[in-house]
Amino acid sequence: MILIKKRVCPAIACFFLSATAVCPPVWSGDAAAEKPDMAKNLARFIDQQLEKRQQLELEGVKPANIADDATFLRRVSLDIAGRIPTISEVRDFLDDESPKKREVAVNRLLTSSGYSNHFARLFQKAFLPEQNDQFRFNAAYPSFFVWLRGHVEKNTPYDKLAYEMLTASTDSEEFNQFDFQDGPVTTASAQAFFVTREVDPARVATATARSLLGVRLDCAQCHDDPFNAWEQEQFWGFAAFFDDLDINIPNRPPVENAVVKGSIKIPETSITVRARFLNEPKAAEPEQGTYRQHLAEWVTSPENPYFAKMAVNRIWAHFFGYGLVEPLDDFSESNSPSHPEILDRLAAAFVESNFDLQFLIRTMTATKAYQRSSRLDSLQEIPVDLFAKTAVRQLSAEQMWASLGRAIGYARPLAFHEANAMQNGDVAEFLQSFQKASSLEDAEATILQALRLMNGDVTNRSSSATGEDGAVGGNQQTAMAVNPVFEPLVLTSLATFPGMDNKDRIEALFLATLSRTPTKAESKKLTKYIGETGDKTEQAQRLGDVLWALLNSAEFRFNH
Amino acid sequence: MNLRLARRTNRRDWLRATGLGLGAFSASGWMETLSRLAAAETSAPGRKKRSCILLWMAGGPSQIETFDPKLNHENGAGVKPISTSATGIQISEYLPKLATVADDLTIIRSMKTNEGDHARASYHLRTGYKQNPALEYPTLGSILSRELGSETSAIPDFVSIAPNRDLNRGAFGPGFLGPKYAPFVVEANGGIARVQQQNESEDDQEQTPNLRVSNIDRPDDISNQQADARLEILSGLNDEFLKARPDRILNSYRSSYDRALRLMNSEARKAFDLDAEPDEIKEAYGRNEFGMGCLMARRLVEQGVSFVEVSLNGVRGDDFATWDSHGNHLDNIQQLCRVLDPAYAALIGDLKQRGLLESTLVIWMGEFGRTPKINDNDGRDHFPAAWSTVLAGAGVQGGQVVGKTSADGMEVTDRPVSVGDLMSTVCQAMQLDPTKQNMSNIGRPIRLADPEGQAISGILTDANG
């Protein structure tokens, strides 16, 4: 039998007590029609809370203004669909005079294929953060991605998605049938959550607690965790729920601590503990179903406050660049949220909306805070967690790739195996060199990225103009034969399109890359640069120089 | 206490104190800086700090055919030990040139680890920690170059030559230290050295293998004038954007372009250009990817680069041979040693002659050794229980052997050395405190080397110096 320690740490005692803020009424069909209003009201509440704090702490500095339309469209396209808008999307949006156009744009983006891909990647990074590790698990990732993407597309309630993942089959026959990287992937499976952790109960338990609850059990695996008051027995009690993991994967190391019917032996000890939820002193006894299903119900329950809060915080960090709790998956007591009232209210509304991710997205993008400019009138330093200006953020590698594709006129979709970043080749190398740091504070722009954008194929081939007869230079010919991605499509068509003058061409390049029209000064200066020569080929090449500079500019490189 | 620890102690206060703008700047000066950098020549850096060259033998090289021969046992497979320049130390007959510089080597014959899987063992040896899904440990090059590198050096502080990262990418990356500490990669056929085939005349072979540094050169068809015009347009675009945004990432963006331009225009970048080396030097190292990689490593260290790794996992000649010699063992190992021996020996000799060996640690290792008993395919399998690594330079007393294995090579009989022990020793040789902590991605401080390890005593002349 297990011993229950007398000392119950405060963190555990209040694990569910703080759930009082979350009272989920059933979301009826009629109420669904009220969701847009609910999103707006909630957005207003968020702004009020943020502004209250800003007034207290900003000492006279004014929060940034609301961003102009072009800036908003670029930002929201990157955040929702993972890429910058096209020239025509920008023009249509700027011409639209409807006061509701920002909301309409959000709804349109939520139906795009970019959205399902981008958010599938977001969740893949959340659930499989160690994603580019080992060759032998290559086949598991694409299926996981396909599985996630299907759910994002259908807007599956988040609790259902998590439940399905935690209770996924770990049948080895299924694993062996996974598609390998060549050709389209059709299998949709959440097995990777277990397979890439070598179906080890301890590792799966750690990942579950961290990615779904923001609870870090890592330290408690080996010893009682003095910082977070998790005890080693609690950890193993949690791991004991994964008692039915059964899969034959290549080279799996022997798991010393096999789990039998909801109990597990702590390695290098003689102690056996029974499955028990983190906050419960008593061993769990599922009345029906497996231990794993029992755990999945507990994790995704509306009464589990950490589940909704963790999800809300992840989405918040995605849109604002910085979590209400940061690091975004560390909900320990010593790491309090910057705005608990916002977190509580958002989590409650998320539960009430039946875990509707799109509801969260509509709410957050409707806030003034999200729509603020990244510009301040002065170079005043202000704390990032006041959300008084939009933080300038790195693009993820995939955002960078997709945006470059749009800007240069060749939007080559990424194959699944490329998204996996385990491959060799130009595209994979490109993606690897633009890997994004996991937090704003750790973000770095690197020398390798600068060299790649200044001297690499993508920028140079796309900004290398053809001659008047359409013939390309020798260097370029080779590059194009090797990789047609780098054809200077935008540039060639701009340089030869009838009825355009140099001013129009500059404007088109700005719209294609920075998603805005040039300022008067920019337009004047660059039109002059191009017009200084009368030679048509030289003019086309100078247009290419402008494109090169735009692609290297900070304004293109970042989400702002 | 470092900044990141301070942040952890009181994260939000720290954020308030520093705000978003860790160092506001004047944007207007950027173009000036760029042009100045483009024109300026970085003077050769003074050699104050230590450097490290890792010769990474991916696949797991056999200890018996290299540094721990077994003369009087069937497990020795008949490979003869030969005497070396170090009195009383014998190594395998396959390494005759290396035998002449053995007085500079410290051979550790008592590596005792417990991982026999390539991917996991590579991770352990290359980061110093066992793989843990919650934590992304940085590879040795990232750890050391972060400590020893300089923000102002023209060449990146961590250069990786010919890596083959497919087996376990995590073992080759900067992990929680972030992309700033990622390696600058020189491509050279993925760690496979191409050597002359029997039916091939010298003329058929490329004279010097192509070690490719990506994107360091401006494309040929861009003139100086055009390049200047491009930079000027870029600078104009950026000035407007940067001046009203104090975000820290934008400082990092600016400095990345500064450093990239400095590298492109520096004298130091000639370290990547092997054409400057006389033929006899190239011959001495061996005209193959590994030999030329070792030569490039020496040139980079001369320029003050903190960490260079050169990978050798196979040889392609008449056959394809790898360290992972599960079959046809002796033939595999002989082919690899014919590439390894001249390059390694030339590197040690060359560094010494130039006075660089005393400040440069050269590590030779793979992820594990090979089974002493020959298997049914005339091969040797993975063996972590008793195997060899070698250190040289940077205050490591040469001409000695650490530890001992049994006559059959099956077990360590004296001074077992763990991965943590090895990493602590490496840190000490680099004049770093192995217990120094960096903040990890899960907010847990991680020491440079696993604290369970202890530096091997008595092999450093200036420990803690």
PDB file of C-alpha atoms in Angstrom, chain B residues 51-270:
ATOM      1  CA  SER B  51      40.317  27.381 -28.170  1.00  0.00           C
ATOM      2  CA  CYS B  52      39.078  23.867 -28.686  1.00  0.00           C
ATOM      3  CA  ILE B  53      39.109  21.544 -31.686  1.00  0.00           C
ATOM      4  CA  LEU B  54      36.862  18.503 -31.509  1.00  0.00           C
ATOM      5  CA  LEU B  55      37.659  15.647 -33.878  1.00  0.00           C
ATOM      6  CA  TRP B  56      34.287  13.908 -33.877  1.00  0.00           C
ATOM      7  CA  MET B  57      34.422  10.260 -34.930  1.00  0.00           C
ATOM      8  CA  ALA B  58      30.766   9.589 -35.600  1.00  0.00           C
ATOM      9  CA  GLY B  59      29.743   5.953 -35.519  1.00  0.00           C
ATOM     10  CA  GLY B  60      31.925   4.804 -32.645  1.00  0.00           C
ATOM     11  CA  PRO B  61      35.592   4.090 -33.450  1.00  0.00           C
ATOM     12  CA  SER B  62      37.215   0.901 -32.248  1.00  0.00           C
ATOM     13  CA  GLN B  63      39.530   1.421 -29.285  1.00  0.00           C
ATOM     14  CA  ILE B  64      41.523  -1.758 -29.916  1.00  0.00           C
ATOM     15  CA  GLU B  65      42.642  -0.800 -33.431  1.00  0.00           C
ATOM     16  CA  THR B  66      43.478   2.750 -32.324  1.00  0.00           C
ATOM     17  CA  PHE B  67      44.594   3.602 -28.802  1.00  0.00           C
ATOM     18  CA  ASP B  68      44.171   0.445 -26.736  1.00  0.00           C
ATOM     19  CA  PRO B  69      45.690  -2.468 -28.696  1.00  0.00           C
ATOM     20  CA  LYS B  70      45.566  -5.942 -27.151  1.00  0.00           C
ATOM     21  CA  LEU B  71      48.658  -7.841 -28.219  1.00  0.00           C
ATOM     22  CA  ASN B  72      48.337 -11.074 -26.323  1.00  0.00           C
ATOM     23  CA  HIS B  73      44.651 -11.752 -26.622  1.00  0.00           C
ATOM     24  CA  GLU B  74      42.444 -13.051 -29.391  1.00  0.00           C
ATOM     25  CA  ASN B  75      40.290  -9.938 -28.996  1.00  0.00           C
ATOM     26  CA  GLY B  76      43.257  -7.978 -30.309  1.00  0.00           C
ATOM     27  CA  ALA B  77      42.565  -9.383 -33.765  1.00  0.00           C
ATOM     28  CA  GLY B  78      46.264  -9.587 -34.495  1.00  0.00           C
ATOM     29  CA  VAL B  79      46.701  -5.838 -34.724  1.00  0.00           C
ATOM     30  CA  LYS B  80      50.188  -4.970 -33.563  1.00  0.00           C
ATOM     31  CA  PRO B  81      51.018  -2.291 -31.026  1.00  0.00           C
ATOM     32  CA  ILE B  82      53.824   0.069 -31.983  1.00  0.00           C
ATOM     33  CA  SER B  83      56.084   2.187 -29.838  1.00  0.00           C
ATOM     34  CA  THR B  84      55.619   5.916 -29.785  1.00  0.00           C
ATOM     35  CA  SER B  85      57.501   9.078 -28.982  1.00  0.00           C
ATOM     36  CA  ALA B  86      56.129   8.726 -25.443  1.00  0.00           C
ATOM     37  CA  THR B  87      58.162   6.290 -23.452  1.00  0.00           C
ATOM     38  CA  GLY B  88      56.250   3.176 -22.519  1.00  0.00           C
ATOM     39  CA  ILE B  89      53.124   4.026 -24.499  1.00  0.00           C
ATOM     40  CA  GLN B  90      52.069   1.879 -27.418  1.00  0.00           C
ATOM     41  CA  ILE B  91      49.263   2.458 -29.857  1.00  0.00           C
ATOM     42  CA  SER B  92      47.973   0.550 -32.861  1.00  0.00           C
ATOM     43  CA  GLU B  93      50.118   0.002 -35.921  1.00  0.00           C
ATOM     44  CA  TYR B  94      47.429   1.737 -37.967  1.00  0.00           C
ATOM     45  CA  LEU B  95      48.448   5.098 -36.519  1.00  0.00           C
ATOM     46  CA  PRO B  96      52.182   5.376 -37.331  1.00  0.00           C
ATOM     47  CA  LYS B  97      52.305   9.148 -37.791  1.00  0.00           C
ATOM     48  CA  LEU B  98      50.343   9.802 -34.665  1.00  0.00           C
ATOM     49  CA  ALA B  99      52.866   7.645 -32.798  1.00  0.00           C
ATOM     50  CA  THR B 100      55.456  10.338 -33.498  1.00  0.00           C
ATOM     51  CA  VAL B 101      53.457  12.980 -31.603  1.00  0.00           C
ATOM     52  CA  ALA B 102      52.224  10.741 -28.781  1.00  0.00           C
ATOM     53  CA  ASP B 103      54.274  12.750 -26.294  1.00  0.00           C
ATOM     54  CA  ASP B 104      51.646  15.471 -26.761  1.00  0.00           C
ATOM     55  CA  LEU B 105      48.669  13.141 -26.262  1.00  0.00           C
ATOM     56  CA  THR B 106      46.867  12.009 -23.145  1.00  0.00           C
ATOM     57  CA  ILE B 107      45.106   8.781 -23.944  1.00  0.00           C
ATOM     58  CA  ILE B 108      42.098   7.955 -21.783  1.00  0.00           C
ATOM     59  CA  ARG B 109      41.625   4.196 -22.050  1.00  0.00           C
ATOM     60  CA  SER B 110      38.987   3.921 -19.368  1.00  0.00           C
ATOM     61  CA  MET B 111      35.896   5.597 -20.737  1.00  0.00           C
ATOM     62  CA  LYS B 112      32.940   3.899 -19.083  1.00  0.00           C
ATOM     63  CA  THR B 113      29.517   4.987 -20.249  1.00  0.00           C
ATOM     64  CA  ASN B 114      26.205   3.190 -20.471  1.00  0.00           C
ATOM     65  CA  GLU B 115      24.561   4.073 -23.743  1.00  0.00           C
ATOM     66  CA  GLY B 116      24.952   1.853 -26.776  1.00  0.00           C
ATOM     67  CA  ASP B 117      22.491   3.556 -29.110  1.00  0.00           C
ATOM     68  CA  HIS B 118      24.055   5.921 -31.660  1.00  0.00           C
ATOM     69  CA  ALA B 119      21.505   8.686 -31.295  1.00  0.00           C
ATOM     70  CA  ARG B 120      21.379   8.750 -27.504  1.00  0.00           C
ATOM     71  CA  ALA B 121      25.103   8.177 -27.021  1.00  0.00           C
ATOM     72  CA  SER B 122      25.964  10.956 -29.490  1.00  0.00           C
ATOM     73  CA  TYR B 123      23.714  13.250 -27.538  1.00  0.00           C
ATOM     74  CA  HIS B 124      25.346  12.289 -24.249  1.00  0.00           C
ATOM     75  CA  LEU B 125      28.908  12.709 -25.467  1.00  0.00           C
ATOM     76  CA  ARG B 126      28.267  15.864 -27.446  1.00  0.00           C
ATOM     77  CA  THR B 127      26.283  17.751 -24.806  1.00  0.00           C
ATOM     78  CA  GLY B 128      27.618  16.138 -21.652  1.00  0.00           C
ATOM     79  CA  TYR B 129      24.097  15.267 -20.564  1.00  0.00           C
ATOM     80  CA  LYS B 130      21.712  12.413 -21.186  1.00  0.00           C
ATOM     81  CA  GLN B 131      18.874  13.274 -23.486  1.00  0.00           C
ATOM     82  CA  ASN B 132      15.841  14.517 -21.606  1.00  0.00           C
ATOM     83  CA  PRO B 133      12.705  15.445 -23.484  1.00  0.00           C
ATOM     84  CA  ALA B 134      12.013  18.491 -21.371  1.00  0.00           C
ATOM     85  CA  LEU B 135      15.421  20.047 -21.758  1.00  0.00           C
ATOM     86  CA  GLU B 136      17.325  20.972 -24.869  1.00  0.00           C
ATOM     87  CA  TYR B 137      20.959  20.741 -23.857  1.00  0.00           C
ATOM     88  CA  PRO B 138      23.453  22.672 -25.961  1.00  0.00           C
ATOM     89  CA  THR B 139      26.230  20.882 -27.783  1.00  0.00           C
ATOM     90  CA  LEU B 140      29.797  21.303 -26.523  1.00  0.00           C
ATOM     91  CA  GLY B 141      30.668  23.858 -29.209  1.00  0.00           C
ATOM     92  CA  SER B 142      27.773  26.078 -28.173  1.00  0.00           C
ATOM     93  CA  ILE B 143      28.640  25.793 -24.491  1.00  0.00           C
ATOM     94  CA  LEU B 144      32.305  26.620 -24.949  1.00  0.00           C
ATOM     95  CA  SER B 145      31.951  29.296 -27.611  1.00  0.00           C
ATOM     96  CA  ARG B 146      29.404  31.099 -25.475  1.00  0.00           C
ATOM     97  CA  GLU B 147      31.944  31.265 -22.661  1.00  0.00           C
ATOM     98  CA  LEU B 148      35.006  31.967 -24.756  1.00  0.00           C
ATOM     99  CA  GLY B 149      33.715  33.826 -27.784  1.00  0.00           C
ATOM    100  CA  SER B 150      33.606  37.520 -28.323  1.00  0.00           C
ATOM    101  CA  GLU B 151      30.804  39.747 -29.558  1.00  0.00           C
ATOM    102  CA  THR B 152      33.230  41.558 -31.758  1.00  0.00           C
ATOM    103  CA  SER B 153      35.116  38.766 -33.470  1.00  0.00           C
ATOM    104  CA  ALA B 154      34.859  38.769 -37.233  1.00  0.00           C
ATOM    105  CA  ILE B 155      34.428  35.009 -37.576  1.00  0.00           C
ATOM    106  CA  PRO B 156      31.646  33.197 -35.725  1.00  0.00           C
ATOM    107  CA  ASP B 157      32.906  31.623 -32.529  1.00  0.00           C
ATOM    108  CA  PHE B 158      31.674  28.110 -33.290  1.00  0.00           C
ATOM    109  CA  VAL B 159      32.472  26.529 -36.640  1.00  0.00           C
ATOM    110  CA  SER B 160      31.352  23.016 -37.497  1.00  0.00           C
ATOM    111  CA  ILE B 161      33.085  21.316 -40.422  1.00  0.00           C
ATOM    112  CA  ALA B 162      31.450  18.400 -42.235  1.00  0.00           C
ATOM    113  CA  PRO B 163      28.806  17.553 -39.642  1.00  0.00           C
ATOM    114  CA  ASN B 164      26.314  14.802 -40.310  1.00  0.00           C
ATOM    115  CA  ARG B 165      23.431  15.754 -38.074  1.00  0.00           C
ATOM    116  CA  ASP B 166      20.823  13.303 -39.269  1.00  0.00           C
ATOM    117  CA  LEU B 167      21.106  10.807 -36.485  1.00  0.00           C
ATOM    118  CA  ASN B 168      20.237  13.227 -33.734  1.00  0.00           C
ATOM    119  CA  ARG B 169      19.919  16.878 -34.591  1.00  0.00           C
ATOM    120  CA  GLY B 170      19.569  17.820 -30.946  1.00  0.00           C
ATOM    121  CA  ALA B 171      23.156  16.687 -30.377  1.00  0.00           C
ATOM    122  CA  PHE B 172      24.492  19.255 -32.830  1.00  0.00           C
ATOM    123  CA  GLY B 173      22.527  22.357 -31.890  1.00  0.00           C
ATOM    124  CA  PRO B 174      22.689  25.224 -29.415  1.00  0.00           C
ATOM    125  CA  GLY B 175      19.714  23.910 -27.403  1.00  0.00           C
ATOM    126  CA  PHE B 176      18.515  26.253 -24.717  1.00  0.00           C
ATOM    127  CA  LEU B 177      21.338  28.709 -25.365  1.00  0.00           C
ATOM    128  CA  GLY B 178      19.483  29.785 -28.478  1.00  0.00           C
ATOM    129  CA  PRO B 179      20.260  30.325 -32.162  1.00  0.00           C
ATOM    130  CA  LYS B 180      22.949  32.881 -31.448  1.00  0.00           C
ATOM    131  CA  TYR B 181      25.180  30.009 -30.377  1.00  0.00           C
ATOM    132  CA  ALA B 182      24.374  27.766 -33.323  1.00  0.00           C
ATOM    133  CA  PRO B 183      27.354  26.530 -35.325  1.00  0.00           C
ATOM    134  CA  PHE B 184      28.557  28.216 -38.469  1.00  0.00           C
ATOM    135  CA  VAL B 185      28.573  25.213 -40.750  1.00  0.00           C
ATOM    136  CA  VAL B 186      31.162  24.380 -43.394  1.00  0.00           C
ATOM    137  CA  GLU B 187      29.714  21.716 -45.646  1.00  0.00           C
ATOM    138  CA  ALA B 188      32.071  18.955 -46.651  1.00  0.00           C
ATOM    139  CA  ASN B 189      30.260  15.859 -47.783  1.00  0.00           C
ATOM    140  CA  GLY B 190      28.627  15.052 -44.461  1.00  0.00           C
ATOM    141  CA  GLY B 191      31.695  13.718 -42.702  1.00  0.00           C
ATOM    142  CA  ILE B 192      32.584  11.253 -45.463  1.00  0.00           C
ATOM    143  CA  ALA B 193      36.159  11.708 -46.678  1.00  0.00           C
ATOM    144  CA  ARG B 194      36.652  10.886 -50.355  1.00  0.00           C
ATOM    145  CA  VAL B 195      39.989   9.243 -51.084  1.00  0.00           C
ATOM    146  CA  GLN B 196      41.642   8.146 -54.271  1.00  0.00           C
ATOM    147  CA  GLN B 197      40.451   4.917 -55.810  1.00  0.00           C
ATOM    148  CA  GLN B 198      42.877   2.394 -57.211  1.00  0.00           C
ATOM    149  CA  ASN B 199      41.844   2.746 -60.826  1.00  0.00           C
ATOM    150  CA  GLU B 200      41.841   6.509 -60.606  1.00  0.00           C
ATOM    151  CA  SER B 201      44.773   8.659 -61.619  1.00  0.00           C
ATOM    152  CA  GLU B 202      45.633  11.715 -59.575  1.00  0.00           C
ATOM    153  CA  ASP B 203      44.379  13.916 -62.363  1.00  0.00           C
ATOM    154  CA  ASP B 204      40.921  12.411 -62.097  1.00  0.00           C
ATOM    155  CA  GLN B 205      40.665  13.578 -58.567  1.00  0.00           C
ATOM    156  CA  GLU B 206      39.768  17.007 -57.556  1.00  0.00           C
ATOM    157  CA  GLN B 207      42.969  18.545 -56.327  1.00  0.00           C
ATOM    158  CA  THR B 208      41.514  19.908 -53.138  1.00  0.00           C
ATOM    159  CA  PRO B 209      38.127  18.845 -51.848  1.00  0.00           C
ATOM    160  CA  ASN B 210      35.555  21.563 -51.823  1.00  0.00           C
ATOM    161  CA  LEU B 211      34.773  22.747 -48.316  1.00  0.00           C
ATOM    162  CA  ARG B 212      31.780  24.938 -48.817  1.00  0.00           C
ATOM    163  CA  VAL B 213      30.956  27.923 -46.660  1.00  0.00           C
ATOM    164  CA  SER B 214      27.423  28.936 -47.514  1.00  0.00           C
ATOM    165  CA  ASN B 215      26.480  32.499 -48.265  1.00  0.00           C
ATOM    166  CA  ILE B 216      29.695  34.111 -47.123  1.00  0.00           C
ATOM    167  CA  ASP B 217      30.286  35.627 -50.563  1.00  0.00           C
ATOM    168  CA  ARG B 218      28.249  38.162 -52.352  1.00  0.00           C
ATOM    169  CA  PRO B 219      26.951  36.630 -55.599  1.00  0.00           C
ATOM    170  CA  ASP B 220      29.445  37.138 -58.447  1.00  0.00           C
ATOM    171  CA  ASP B 221      27.111  39.178 -60.580  1.00  0.00           C
ATOM    172  CA  ILE B 222      26.623  41.912 -57.992  1.00  0.00           C
ATOM    173  CA  SER B 223      29.132  44.734 -58.454  1.00  0.00           C
ATOM    174  CA  ASN B 224      30.639  46.731 -55.611  1.00  0.00           C
ATOM    175  CA  GLN B 225      28.672  49.734 -56.660  1.00  0.00           C
ATOM    176  CA  GLN B 226      25.433  47.795 -56.727  1.00  0.00           C
ATOM    177  CA  ALA B 227      26.159  46.239 -53.361  1.00  0.00           C
ATOM    178  CA  ASP B 228      26.693  49.696 -51.869  1.00  0.00           C
ATOM    179  CA  ALA B 229      23.468  50.937 -53.415  1.00  0.00           C
ATOM    180  CA  ARG B 230      21.574  47.987 -51.968  1.00  0.00           C
ATOM    181  CA  LEU B 231      22.958  48.590 -48.493  1.00  0.00           C
ATOM    182  CA  GLU B 232      22.109  52.220 -48.700  1.00  0.00           C
ATOM    183  CA  ILE B 233      18.498  51.515 -49.621  1.00  0.00           C
ATOM    184  CA  LEU B 234      18.318  48.962 -46.839  1.00  0.00           C
ATOM    185  CA  SER B 235      19.714  51.409 -44.381  1.00  0.00           C
ATOM    186  CA  GLY B 236      17.178  54.046 -45.403  1.00  0.00           C
ATOM    187  CA  LEU B 237      14.308  51.602 -44.915  1.00  0.00           C
ATOM    188  CA  ASN B 238      15.608  50.485 -41.538  1.00  0.00           C
ATOM    189  CA  ASP B 239      16.360  53.896 -40.094  1.00  0.00           C
ATOM    190  CA  GLU B 240      12.731  54.866 -40.305  1.00  0.00           C
ATOM    191  CA  PHE B 241      11.488  51.582 -38.880  1.00  0.00           C
ATOM    192  CA  LEU B 242      14.039  51.159 -36.103  1.00  0.00           C
ATOM    193  CA  LYS B 243      13.997  54.616 -34.667  1.00  0.00           C
ATOM    194  CA  ALA B 244      10.574  54.384 -33.059  1.00  0.00           C
ATOM    195  CA  ARG B 245      10.836  50.831 -31.818  1.00  0.00           C
ATOM    196  CA  PRO B 246      12.952  50.024 -28.778  1.00  0.00           C
ATOM    197  CA  ASP B 247      12.430  46.250 -28.928  1.00  0.00           C
ATOM    198  CA  ARG B 248      15.453  44.188 -28.013  1.00  0.00           C
ATOM    199  CA  ILE B 249      15.137  41.856 -30.986  1.00  0.00           C
ATOM    200  CA  LEU B 250      15.823  44.794 -33.268  1.00  0.00           C
ATOM    201  CA  ASN B 251      19.169  45.396 -31.609  1.00  0.00           C
ATOM    202  CA  SER B 252      19.934  41.795 -32.290  1.00  0.00           C
ATOM    203  CA  TYR B 253      18.877  42.249 -35.917  1.00  0.00           C
ATOM    204  CA  ARG B 254      21.206  45.204 -36.299  1.00  0.00           C
ATOM    205  CA  SER B 255      24.129  43.464 -34.730  1.00  0.00           C
ATOM    206  CA  SER B 256      23.587  40.377 -36.903  1.00  0.00           C
ATOM    207  CA  TYR B 257      23.972  42.494 -40.043  1.00  0.00           C
ATOM    208  CA  ASP B 258      26.958  44.306 -38.565  1.00  0.00           C
ATOM    209  CA  ARG B 259      28.697  41.048 -37.852  1.00  0.00           C
ATOM    210  CA  ALA B 260      27.728  39.430 -41.138  1.00  0.00           C
ATOM    211  CA  LEU B 261      29.114  42.365 -43.092  1.00  0.00           C
ATOM    212  CA  ARG B 262      32.229  42.407 -41.010  1.00  0.00           C
ATOM    213  CA  LEU B 263      32.755  38.727 -41.703  1.00  0.00           C
ATOM    214  CA  MET B 264      32.217  39.185 -45.446  1.00  0.00           C
ATOM    215  CA  ASN B 265      34.760  41.969 -45.572  1.00  0.00           C
ATOM    216  CA  SER B 266      37.273  40.747 -43.049  1.00  0.00           C
ATOM    217  CA  GLU B 267      40.804  39.594 -43.564  1.00  0.00           C
ATOM    218  CA  ALA B 268      40.003  36.867 -41.062  1.00  0.00           C
ATOM    219  CA  ARG B 269      37.598  35.150 -43.421  1.00  0.00           C
ATOM    220  CA  LYS B 270      40.624  34.017 -45.413  1.00  0.00           C
TER     221      LYS B 270
END
